[in-house]
mmCIF file of C-alpha atoms and ligand atoms in Angstrom:
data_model
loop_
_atom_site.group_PDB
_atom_site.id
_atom_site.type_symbol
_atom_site.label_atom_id
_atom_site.label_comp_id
_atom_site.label_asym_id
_atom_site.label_seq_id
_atom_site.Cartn_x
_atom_site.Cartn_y
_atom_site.Cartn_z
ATOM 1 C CA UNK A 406 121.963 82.584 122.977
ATOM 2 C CA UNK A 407 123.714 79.824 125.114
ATOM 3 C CA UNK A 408 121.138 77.171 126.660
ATOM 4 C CA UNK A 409 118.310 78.509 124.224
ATOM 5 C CA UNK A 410 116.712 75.548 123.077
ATOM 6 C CA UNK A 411 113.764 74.438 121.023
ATOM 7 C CA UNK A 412 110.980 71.762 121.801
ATOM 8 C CA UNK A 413 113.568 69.210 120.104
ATOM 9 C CA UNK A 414 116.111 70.583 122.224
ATOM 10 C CA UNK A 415 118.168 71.951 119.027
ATOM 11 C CA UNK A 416 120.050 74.860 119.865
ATOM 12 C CA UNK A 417 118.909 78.515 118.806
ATOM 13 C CA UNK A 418 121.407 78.765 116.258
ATOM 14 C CA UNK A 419 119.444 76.137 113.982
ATOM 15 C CA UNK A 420 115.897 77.130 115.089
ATOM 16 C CA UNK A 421 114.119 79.499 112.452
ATOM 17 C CA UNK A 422 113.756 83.302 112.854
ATOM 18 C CA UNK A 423 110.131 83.170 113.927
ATOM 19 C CA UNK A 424 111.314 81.760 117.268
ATOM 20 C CA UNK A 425 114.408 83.841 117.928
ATOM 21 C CA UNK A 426 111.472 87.124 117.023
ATOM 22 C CA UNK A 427 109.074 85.176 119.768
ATOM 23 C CA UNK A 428 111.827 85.224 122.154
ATOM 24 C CA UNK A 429 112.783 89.267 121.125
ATOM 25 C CA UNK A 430 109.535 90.086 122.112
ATOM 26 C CA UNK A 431 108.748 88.363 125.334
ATOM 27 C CA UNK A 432 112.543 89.620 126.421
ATOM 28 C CA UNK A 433 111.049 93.195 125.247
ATOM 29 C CA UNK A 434 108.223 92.987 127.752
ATOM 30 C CA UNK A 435 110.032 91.413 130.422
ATOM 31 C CA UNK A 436 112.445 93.766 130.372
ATOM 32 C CA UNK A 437 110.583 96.994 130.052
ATOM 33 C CA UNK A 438 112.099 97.742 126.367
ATOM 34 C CA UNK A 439 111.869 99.338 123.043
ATOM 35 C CA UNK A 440 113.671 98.446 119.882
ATOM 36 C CA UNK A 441 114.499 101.623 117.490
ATOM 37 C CA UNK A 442 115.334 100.593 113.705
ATOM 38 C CA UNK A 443 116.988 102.636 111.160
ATOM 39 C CA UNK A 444 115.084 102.454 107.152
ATOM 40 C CA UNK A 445 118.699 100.400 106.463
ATOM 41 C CA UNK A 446 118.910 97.569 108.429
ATOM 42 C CA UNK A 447 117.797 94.340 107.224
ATOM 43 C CA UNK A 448 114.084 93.421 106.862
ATOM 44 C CA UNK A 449 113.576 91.437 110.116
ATOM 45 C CA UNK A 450 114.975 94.075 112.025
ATOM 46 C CA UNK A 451 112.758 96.281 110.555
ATOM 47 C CA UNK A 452 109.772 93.532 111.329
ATOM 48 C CA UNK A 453 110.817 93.687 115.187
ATOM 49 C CA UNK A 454 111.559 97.288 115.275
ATOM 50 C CA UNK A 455 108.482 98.897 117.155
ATOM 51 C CA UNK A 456 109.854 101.942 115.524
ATOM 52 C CA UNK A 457 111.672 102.180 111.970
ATOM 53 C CA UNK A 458 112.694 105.802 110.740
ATOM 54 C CA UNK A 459 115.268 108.041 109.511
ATOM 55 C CA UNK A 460 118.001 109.740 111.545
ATOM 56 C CA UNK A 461 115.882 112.528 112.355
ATOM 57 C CA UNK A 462 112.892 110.463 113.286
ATOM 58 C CA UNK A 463 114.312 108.395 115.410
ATOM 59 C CA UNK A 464 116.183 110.851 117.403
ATOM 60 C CA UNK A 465 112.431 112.907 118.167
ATOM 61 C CA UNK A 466 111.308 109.518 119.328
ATOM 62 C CA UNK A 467 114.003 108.786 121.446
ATOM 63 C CA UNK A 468 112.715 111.896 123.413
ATOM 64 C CA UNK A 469 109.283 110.269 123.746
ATOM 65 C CA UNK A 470 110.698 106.700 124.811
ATOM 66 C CA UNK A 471 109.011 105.782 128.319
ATOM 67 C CA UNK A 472 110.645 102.338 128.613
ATOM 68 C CA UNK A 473 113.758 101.823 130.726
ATOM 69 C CA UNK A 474 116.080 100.407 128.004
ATOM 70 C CA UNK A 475 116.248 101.266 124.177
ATOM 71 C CA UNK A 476 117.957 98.922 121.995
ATOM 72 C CA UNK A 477 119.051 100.904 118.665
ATOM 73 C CA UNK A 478 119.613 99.222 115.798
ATOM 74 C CA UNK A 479 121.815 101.512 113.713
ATOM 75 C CA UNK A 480 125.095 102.729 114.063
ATOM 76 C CA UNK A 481 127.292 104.358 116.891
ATOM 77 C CA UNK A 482 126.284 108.077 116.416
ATOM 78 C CA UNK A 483 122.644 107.146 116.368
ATOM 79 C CA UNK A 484 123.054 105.240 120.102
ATOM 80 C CA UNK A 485 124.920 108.473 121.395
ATOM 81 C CA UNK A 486 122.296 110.500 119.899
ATOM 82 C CA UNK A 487 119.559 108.388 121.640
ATOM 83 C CA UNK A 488 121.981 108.353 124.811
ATOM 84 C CA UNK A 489 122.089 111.886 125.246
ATOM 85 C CA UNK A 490 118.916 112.543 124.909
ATOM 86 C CA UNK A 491 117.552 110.319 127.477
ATOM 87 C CA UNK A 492 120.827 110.231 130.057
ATOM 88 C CA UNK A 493 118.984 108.262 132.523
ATOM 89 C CA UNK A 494 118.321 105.337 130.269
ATOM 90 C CA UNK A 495 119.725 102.248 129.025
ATOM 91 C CA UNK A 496 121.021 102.598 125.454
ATOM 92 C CA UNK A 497 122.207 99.097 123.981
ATOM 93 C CA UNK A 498 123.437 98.872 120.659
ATOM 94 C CA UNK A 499 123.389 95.044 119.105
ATOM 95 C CA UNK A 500 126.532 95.029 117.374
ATOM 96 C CA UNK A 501 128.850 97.696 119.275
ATOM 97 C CA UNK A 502 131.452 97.657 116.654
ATOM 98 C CA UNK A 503 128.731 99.203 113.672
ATOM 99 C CA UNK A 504 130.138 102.563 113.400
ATOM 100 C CA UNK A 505 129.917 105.171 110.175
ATOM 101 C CA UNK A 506 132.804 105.999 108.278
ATOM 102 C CA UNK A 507 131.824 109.129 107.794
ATOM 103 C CA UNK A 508 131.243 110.303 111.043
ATOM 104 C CA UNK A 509 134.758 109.120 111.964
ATOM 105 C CA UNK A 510 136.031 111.373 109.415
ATOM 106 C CA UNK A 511 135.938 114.251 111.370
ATOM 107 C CA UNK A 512 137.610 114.822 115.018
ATOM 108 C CA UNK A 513 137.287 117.441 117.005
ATOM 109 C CA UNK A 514 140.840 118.640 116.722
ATOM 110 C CA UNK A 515 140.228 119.224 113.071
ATOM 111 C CA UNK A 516 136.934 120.999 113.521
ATOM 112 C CA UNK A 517 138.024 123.341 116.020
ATOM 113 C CA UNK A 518 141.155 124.132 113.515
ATOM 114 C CA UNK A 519 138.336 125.223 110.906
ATOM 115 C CA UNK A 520 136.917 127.364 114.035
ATOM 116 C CA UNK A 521 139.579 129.477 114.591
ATOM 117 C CA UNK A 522 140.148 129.567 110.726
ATOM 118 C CA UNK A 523 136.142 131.387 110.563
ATOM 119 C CA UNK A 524 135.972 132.706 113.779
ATOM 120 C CA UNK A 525 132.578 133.967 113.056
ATOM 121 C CA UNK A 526 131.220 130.648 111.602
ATOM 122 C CA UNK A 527 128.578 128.780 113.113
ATOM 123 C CA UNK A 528 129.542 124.917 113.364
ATOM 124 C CA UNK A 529 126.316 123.298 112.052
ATOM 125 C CA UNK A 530 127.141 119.258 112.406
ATOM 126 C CA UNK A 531 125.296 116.530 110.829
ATOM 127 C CA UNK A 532 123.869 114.152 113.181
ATOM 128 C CA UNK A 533 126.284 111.858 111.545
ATOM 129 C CA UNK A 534 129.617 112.663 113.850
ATOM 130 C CA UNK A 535 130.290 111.764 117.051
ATOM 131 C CA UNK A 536 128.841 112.827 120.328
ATOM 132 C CA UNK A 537 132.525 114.176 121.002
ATOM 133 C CA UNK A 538 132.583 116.550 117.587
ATOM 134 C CA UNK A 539 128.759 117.618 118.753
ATOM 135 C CA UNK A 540 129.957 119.072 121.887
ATOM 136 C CA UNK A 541 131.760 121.927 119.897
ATOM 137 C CA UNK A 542 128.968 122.621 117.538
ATOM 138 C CA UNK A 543 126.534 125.350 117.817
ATOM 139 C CA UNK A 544 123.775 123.153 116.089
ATOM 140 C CA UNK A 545 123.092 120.133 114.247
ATOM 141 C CA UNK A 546 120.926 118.720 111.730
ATOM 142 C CA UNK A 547 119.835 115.880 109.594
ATOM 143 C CA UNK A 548 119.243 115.078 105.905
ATOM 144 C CA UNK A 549 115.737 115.654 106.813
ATOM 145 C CA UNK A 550 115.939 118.972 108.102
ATOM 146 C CA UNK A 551 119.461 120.552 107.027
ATOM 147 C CA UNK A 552 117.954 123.008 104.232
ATOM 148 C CA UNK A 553 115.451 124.209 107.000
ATOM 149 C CA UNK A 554 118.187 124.420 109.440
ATOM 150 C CA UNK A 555 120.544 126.768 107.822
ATOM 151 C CA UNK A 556 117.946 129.143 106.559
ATOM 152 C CA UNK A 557 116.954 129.831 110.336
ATOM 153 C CA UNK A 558 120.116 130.210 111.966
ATOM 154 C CA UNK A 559 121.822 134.100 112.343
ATOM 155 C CA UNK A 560 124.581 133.278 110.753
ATOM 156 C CA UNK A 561 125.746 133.791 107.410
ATOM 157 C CA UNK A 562 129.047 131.690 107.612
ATOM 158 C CA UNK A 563 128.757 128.217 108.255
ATOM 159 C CA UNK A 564 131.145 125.341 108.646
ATOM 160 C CA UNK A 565 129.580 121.803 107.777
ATOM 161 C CA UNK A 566 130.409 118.954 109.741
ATOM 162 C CA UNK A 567 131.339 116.069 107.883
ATOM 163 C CA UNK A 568 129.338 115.493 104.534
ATOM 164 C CA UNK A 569 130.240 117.122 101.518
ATOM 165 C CA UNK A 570 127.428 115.632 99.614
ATOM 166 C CA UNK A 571 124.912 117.336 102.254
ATOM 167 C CA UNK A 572 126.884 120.508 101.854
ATOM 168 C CA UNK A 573 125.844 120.578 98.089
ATOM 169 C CA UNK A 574 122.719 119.931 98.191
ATOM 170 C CA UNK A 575 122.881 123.108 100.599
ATOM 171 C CA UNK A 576 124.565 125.097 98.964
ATOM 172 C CA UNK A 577 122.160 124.670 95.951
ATOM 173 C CA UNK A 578 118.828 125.269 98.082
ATOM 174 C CA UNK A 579 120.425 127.891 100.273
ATOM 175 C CA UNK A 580 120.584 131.726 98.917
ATOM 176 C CA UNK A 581 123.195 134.267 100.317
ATOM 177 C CA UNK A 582 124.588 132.105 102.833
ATOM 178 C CA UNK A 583 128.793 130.663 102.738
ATOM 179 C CA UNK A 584 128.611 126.955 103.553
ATOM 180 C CA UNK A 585 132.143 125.934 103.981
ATOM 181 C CA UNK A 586 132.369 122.520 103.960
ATOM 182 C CA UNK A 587 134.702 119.252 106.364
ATOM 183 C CA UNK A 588 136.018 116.785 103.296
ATOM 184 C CA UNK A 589 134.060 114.492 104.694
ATOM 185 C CA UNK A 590 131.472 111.589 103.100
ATOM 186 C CA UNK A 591 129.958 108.607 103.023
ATOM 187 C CA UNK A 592 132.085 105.949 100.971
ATOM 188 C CA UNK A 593 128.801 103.978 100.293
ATOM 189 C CA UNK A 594 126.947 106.847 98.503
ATOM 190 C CA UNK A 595 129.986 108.938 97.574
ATOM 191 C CA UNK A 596 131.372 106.043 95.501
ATOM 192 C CA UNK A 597 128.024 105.675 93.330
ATOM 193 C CA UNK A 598 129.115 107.948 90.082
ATOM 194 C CA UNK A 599 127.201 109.415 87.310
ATOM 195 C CA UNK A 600 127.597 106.647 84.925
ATOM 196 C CA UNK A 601 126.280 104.555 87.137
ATOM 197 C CA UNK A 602 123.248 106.662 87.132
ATOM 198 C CA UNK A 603 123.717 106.789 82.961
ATOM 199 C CA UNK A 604 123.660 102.976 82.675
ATOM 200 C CA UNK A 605 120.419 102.634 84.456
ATOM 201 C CA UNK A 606 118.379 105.636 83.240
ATOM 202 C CA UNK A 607 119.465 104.116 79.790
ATOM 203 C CA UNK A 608 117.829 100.541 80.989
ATOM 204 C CA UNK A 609 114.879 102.261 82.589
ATOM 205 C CA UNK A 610 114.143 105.573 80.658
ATOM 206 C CA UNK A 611 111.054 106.706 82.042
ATOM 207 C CA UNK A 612 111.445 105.953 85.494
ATOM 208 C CA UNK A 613 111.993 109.147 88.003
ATOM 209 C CA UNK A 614 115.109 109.335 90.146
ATOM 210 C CA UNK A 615 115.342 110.126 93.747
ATOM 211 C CA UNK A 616 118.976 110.375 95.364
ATOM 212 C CA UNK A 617 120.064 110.744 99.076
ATOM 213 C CA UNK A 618 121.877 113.914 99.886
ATOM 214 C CA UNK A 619 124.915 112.208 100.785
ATOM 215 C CA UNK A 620 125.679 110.887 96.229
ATOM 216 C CA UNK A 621 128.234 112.904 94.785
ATOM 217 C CA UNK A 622 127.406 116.163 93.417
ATOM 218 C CA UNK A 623 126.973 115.063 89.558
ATOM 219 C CA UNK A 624 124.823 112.569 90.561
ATOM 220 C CA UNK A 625 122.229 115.110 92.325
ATOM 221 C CA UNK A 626 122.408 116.887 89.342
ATOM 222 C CA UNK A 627 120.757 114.383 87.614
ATOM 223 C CA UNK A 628 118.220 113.513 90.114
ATOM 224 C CA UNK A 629 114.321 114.521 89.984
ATOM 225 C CA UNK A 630 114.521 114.534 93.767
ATOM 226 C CA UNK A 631 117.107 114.844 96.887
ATOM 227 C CA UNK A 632 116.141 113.918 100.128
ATOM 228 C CA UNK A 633 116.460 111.942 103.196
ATOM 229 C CA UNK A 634 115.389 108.604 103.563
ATOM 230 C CA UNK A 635 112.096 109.207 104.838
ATOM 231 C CA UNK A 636 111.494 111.860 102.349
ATOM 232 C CA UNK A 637 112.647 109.576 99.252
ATOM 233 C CA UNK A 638 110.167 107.134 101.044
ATOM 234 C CA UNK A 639 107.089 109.472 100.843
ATOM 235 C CA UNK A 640 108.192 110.829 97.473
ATOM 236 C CA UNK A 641 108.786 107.055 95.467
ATOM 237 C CA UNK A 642 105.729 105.493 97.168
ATOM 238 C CA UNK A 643 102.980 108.564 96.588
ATOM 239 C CA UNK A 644 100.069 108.178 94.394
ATOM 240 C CA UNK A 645 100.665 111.631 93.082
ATOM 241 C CA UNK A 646 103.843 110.164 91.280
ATOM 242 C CA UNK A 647 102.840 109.234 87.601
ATOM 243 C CA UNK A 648 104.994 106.232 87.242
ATOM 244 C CA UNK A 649 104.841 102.480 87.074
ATOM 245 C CA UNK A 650 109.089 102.482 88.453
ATOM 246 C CA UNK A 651 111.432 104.728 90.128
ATOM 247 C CA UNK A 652 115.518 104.498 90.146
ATOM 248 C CA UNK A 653 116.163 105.148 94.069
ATOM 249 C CA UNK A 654 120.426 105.938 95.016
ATOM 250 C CA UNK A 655 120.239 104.863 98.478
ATOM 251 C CA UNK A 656 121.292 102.067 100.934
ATOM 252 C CA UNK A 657 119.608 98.868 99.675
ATOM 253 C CA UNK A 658 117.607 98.748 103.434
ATOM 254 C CA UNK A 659 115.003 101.072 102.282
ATOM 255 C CA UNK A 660 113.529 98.750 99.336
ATOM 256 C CA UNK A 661 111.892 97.081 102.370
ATOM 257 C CA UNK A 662 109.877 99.690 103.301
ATOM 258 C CA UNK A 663 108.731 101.304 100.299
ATOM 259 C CA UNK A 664 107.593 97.472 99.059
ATOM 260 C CA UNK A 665 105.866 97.312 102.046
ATOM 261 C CA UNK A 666 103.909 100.731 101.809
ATOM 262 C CA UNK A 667 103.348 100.603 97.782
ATOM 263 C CA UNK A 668 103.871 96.728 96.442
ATOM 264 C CA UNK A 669 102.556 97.928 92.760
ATOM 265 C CA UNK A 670 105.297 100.133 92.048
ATOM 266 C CA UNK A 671 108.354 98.936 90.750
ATOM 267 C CA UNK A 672 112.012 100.135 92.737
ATOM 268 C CA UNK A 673 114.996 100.009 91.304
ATOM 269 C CA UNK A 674 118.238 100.448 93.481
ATOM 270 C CA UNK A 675 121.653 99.536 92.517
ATOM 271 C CA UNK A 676 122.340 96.286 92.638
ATOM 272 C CA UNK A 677 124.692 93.813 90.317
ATOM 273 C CA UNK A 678 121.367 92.151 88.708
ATOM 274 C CA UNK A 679 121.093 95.574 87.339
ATOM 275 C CA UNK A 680 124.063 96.081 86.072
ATOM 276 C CA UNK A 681 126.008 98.198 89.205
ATOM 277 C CA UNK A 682 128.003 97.301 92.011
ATOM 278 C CA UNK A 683 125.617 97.332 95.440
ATOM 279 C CA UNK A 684 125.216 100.863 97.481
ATOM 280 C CA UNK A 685 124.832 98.780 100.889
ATOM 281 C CA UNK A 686 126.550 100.354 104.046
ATOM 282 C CA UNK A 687 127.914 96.985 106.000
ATOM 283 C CA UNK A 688 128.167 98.884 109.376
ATOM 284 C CA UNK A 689 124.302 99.047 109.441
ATOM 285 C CA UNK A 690 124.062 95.148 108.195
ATOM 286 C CA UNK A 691 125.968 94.064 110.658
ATOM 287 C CA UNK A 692 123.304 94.148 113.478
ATOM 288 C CA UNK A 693 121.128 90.736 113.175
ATOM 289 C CA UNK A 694 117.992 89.058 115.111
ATOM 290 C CA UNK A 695 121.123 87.075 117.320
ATOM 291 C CA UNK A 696 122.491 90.074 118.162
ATOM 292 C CA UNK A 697 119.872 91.334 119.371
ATOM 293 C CA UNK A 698 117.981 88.930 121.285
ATOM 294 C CA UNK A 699 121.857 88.372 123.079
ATOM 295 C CA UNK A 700 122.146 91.927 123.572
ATOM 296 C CA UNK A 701 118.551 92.352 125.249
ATOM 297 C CA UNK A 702 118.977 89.309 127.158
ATOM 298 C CA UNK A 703 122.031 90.197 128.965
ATOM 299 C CA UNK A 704 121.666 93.349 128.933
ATOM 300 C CA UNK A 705 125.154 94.054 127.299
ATOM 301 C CA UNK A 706 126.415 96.738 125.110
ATOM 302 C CA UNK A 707 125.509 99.532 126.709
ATOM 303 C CA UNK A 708 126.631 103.375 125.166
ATOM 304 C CA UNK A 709 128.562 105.355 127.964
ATOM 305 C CA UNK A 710 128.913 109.052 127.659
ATOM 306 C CA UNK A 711 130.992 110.947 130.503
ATOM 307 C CA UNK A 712 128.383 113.528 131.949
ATOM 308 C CA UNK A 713 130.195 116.619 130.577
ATOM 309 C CA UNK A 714 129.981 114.933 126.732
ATOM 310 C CA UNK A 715 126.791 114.328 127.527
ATOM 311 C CA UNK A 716 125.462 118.152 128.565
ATOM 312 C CA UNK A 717 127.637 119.796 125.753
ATOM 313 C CA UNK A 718 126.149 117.793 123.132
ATOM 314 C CA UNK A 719 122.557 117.721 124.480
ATOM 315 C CA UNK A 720 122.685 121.716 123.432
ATOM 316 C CA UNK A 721 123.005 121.507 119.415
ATOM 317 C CA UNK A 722 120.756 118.350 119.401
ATOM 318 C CA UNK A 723 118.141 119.815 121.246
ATOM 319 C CA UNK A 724 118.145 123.259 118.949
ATOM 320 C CA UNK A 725 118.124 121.358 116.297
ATOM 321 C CA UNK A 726 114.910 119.541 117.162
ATOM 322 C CA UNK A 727 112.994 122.939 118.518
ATOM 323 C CA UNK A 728 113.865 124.120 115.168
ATOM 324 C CA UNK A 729 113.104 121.909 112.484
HETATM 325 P P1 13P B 25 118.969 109.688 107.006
HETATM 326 O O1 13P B 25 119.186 110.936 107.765
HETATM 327 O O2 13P B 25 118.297 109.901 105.706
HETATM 328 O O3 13P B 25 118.321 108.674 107.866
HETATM 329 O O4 13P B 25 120.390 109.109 106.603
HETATM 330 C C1 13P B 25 121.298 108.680 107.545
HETATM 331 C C2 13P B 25 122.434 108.026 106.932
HETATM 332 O O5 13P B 25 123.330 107.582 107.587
HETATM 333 C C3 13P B 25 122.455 107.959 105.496
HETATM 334 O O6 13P B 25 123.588 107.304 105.080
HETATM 335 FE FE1 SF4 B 26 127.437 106.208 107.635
HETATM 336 FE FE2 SF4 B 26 127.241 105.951 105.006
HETATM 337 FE FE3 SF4 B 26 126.542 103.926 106.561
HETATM 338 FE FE4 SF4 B 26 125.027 106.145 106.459
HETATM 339 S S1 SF4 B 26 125.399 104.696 104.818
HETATM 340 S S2 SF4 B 26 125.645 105.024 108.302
HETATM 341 S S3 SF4 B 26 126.615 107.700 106.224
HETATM 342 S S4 SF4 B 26 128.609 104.814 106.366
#
């Protein structure tokens, strides 16, 4: 942001968001650009985002990107992701040091131990590991798309890649197929617990509850509904739901949206004002309008994939997306 100034010649740093967005945009034009948001980073990322989705989402519309640089605002995996489907491309990510716990979980030593422990399993990964873990996969999926997924695919052994919480909800929708599932999770979903979910059904008793795949088991247990972001977003704002407020166990980012879409409804995620600790993932807070506009502006932060990384781990993606 160096030598950004204002009409009073203050520096950006003290000049208000609506000017730091102005510049965002004109860089974005200049530049030949797109900005890609994930539902959980903060609101005026979400404002400047020309597209805001969930992991699944966004990957399909990194295939249909026709600008020459994509600035993804989201985590490590999700740049790879976005990387390796468009190889030719520039893919910046604002804040190069926002990573997910949970992908890291898993390596690729440790998943090719599990191989040759089920020889015959198929190595279905989450989109939430690293490009290097998708290269020995045979597919991946999503929240989104994960029950669909595993139905289709030949085989009846499968080893999930990282999330335990995913593998459950699996597990329970899936008939007649072994999921054997990484120890893997998220420590932002994973640590919301059932009494948790106890203390605020108690304060809100007739409000629904939608959870994320990724909450511990007991807490899906209690839930009305499981899905993905977008999903809990067409679920919690839809007319056909019969109630005035809905408890949502998600990242804190997706209030945003489902305010914007249906204001008269009333959403309640965790938060201290209602009596539990936040569910907020810092990784994906950590990207911000500065960021951003520094990023675009010099260009910087680019994700780099060697070529090989790149062609193994296009495979699973791409089977993934023809099948779901
Ligand atoms: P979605 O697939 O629902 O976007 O979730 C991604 C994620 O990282 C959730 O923690
Ligand atoms: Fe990863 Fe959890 Fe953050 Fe999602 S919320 S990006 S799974 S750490």
């Amino acid at each position: 942001m160096q030598g950004l100034t204002d009409k009073n010649s203050r520096p950006m740093e003290v000049v208000n968001y609506r000017q730091l967005k102005e510049e965002i945009e004109k860089l974005k034009k200049e530049k030949n650009a797109v900005i890609l948001a994930h539902y959980y980073q903060r609101p005026e990322i979400q404002d400047i985002a020309d597209f805001v989705g969930d992991s699944l989402e966004l990957a399909r519309k990194a295939t249909e990107v026709d600008t020459e640089i994509i600035v993804f605002c989201g985590v490590h995996f999700m740049g790879e992701t976005a990387k390796v489907l468009n190889p030719s491309k520039k893919v910046l990510l604002p804040e190069p040091k926002a990573g997910c716990a949970m992908a890291d979980m898993a390596t690729k030593e440790e998943v090719l131990k599990l191989k040759e422990k089920y020889p015959n399993a198929w190595v279905v990964s989450y989109v939430n590991t690293t490009a290097e873990v998708k290269t020995i996969s045979d597919i991946c999926c999503t929240s989104a798309n994960a029950v669909r997924i595993i139905e289709k695919i030949p085989s009846e052994e499968i080893i999930f890649v990282p999330d335990k919480g995913l593998a459950y909800h699996v597990s329970k929708k899936v008939k007649g197929k072994k999921i054997i599932p990484f120890e893997g999770f998220c420590p932002d979903h994973y640590l919301f617990t059932k009494n948790m979910l106890l203390k605020l059904k108690e304060k809100y008793p007739n409000a629904p509850v939608g959870v994320h795949p990724e909450t511990p088991p007991e807490v899906q247990d209690m839930a009305d509904f499981v899905g993905s972001t977008s999903q809990l977003l067409k679920w919690a704002t839809s007319d056909q739901l019969d109630a005035q407020e809905v408890i949502i166990i998600t990242e804190i980012g997706l209030k945003y949206q489902m305010e914007k879409i249906n204001p008269k409804r009333k959403y309640i995620f965790p938060t201290p004002e209602e009596g539990v600790g936040y569910l907020f993932c810092a990784q994906m807070k950590s990207v911000s309008l500065e960021k951003v506009y520094e990023t675009l502006k010099e260009e910087k932060n680019e994700i780099t994939l060697p070529s090989e990384v790149i062609e193994k781990a296009y495979k699973p993606i791409k089977r993934m997306l023809e099948l779901s």
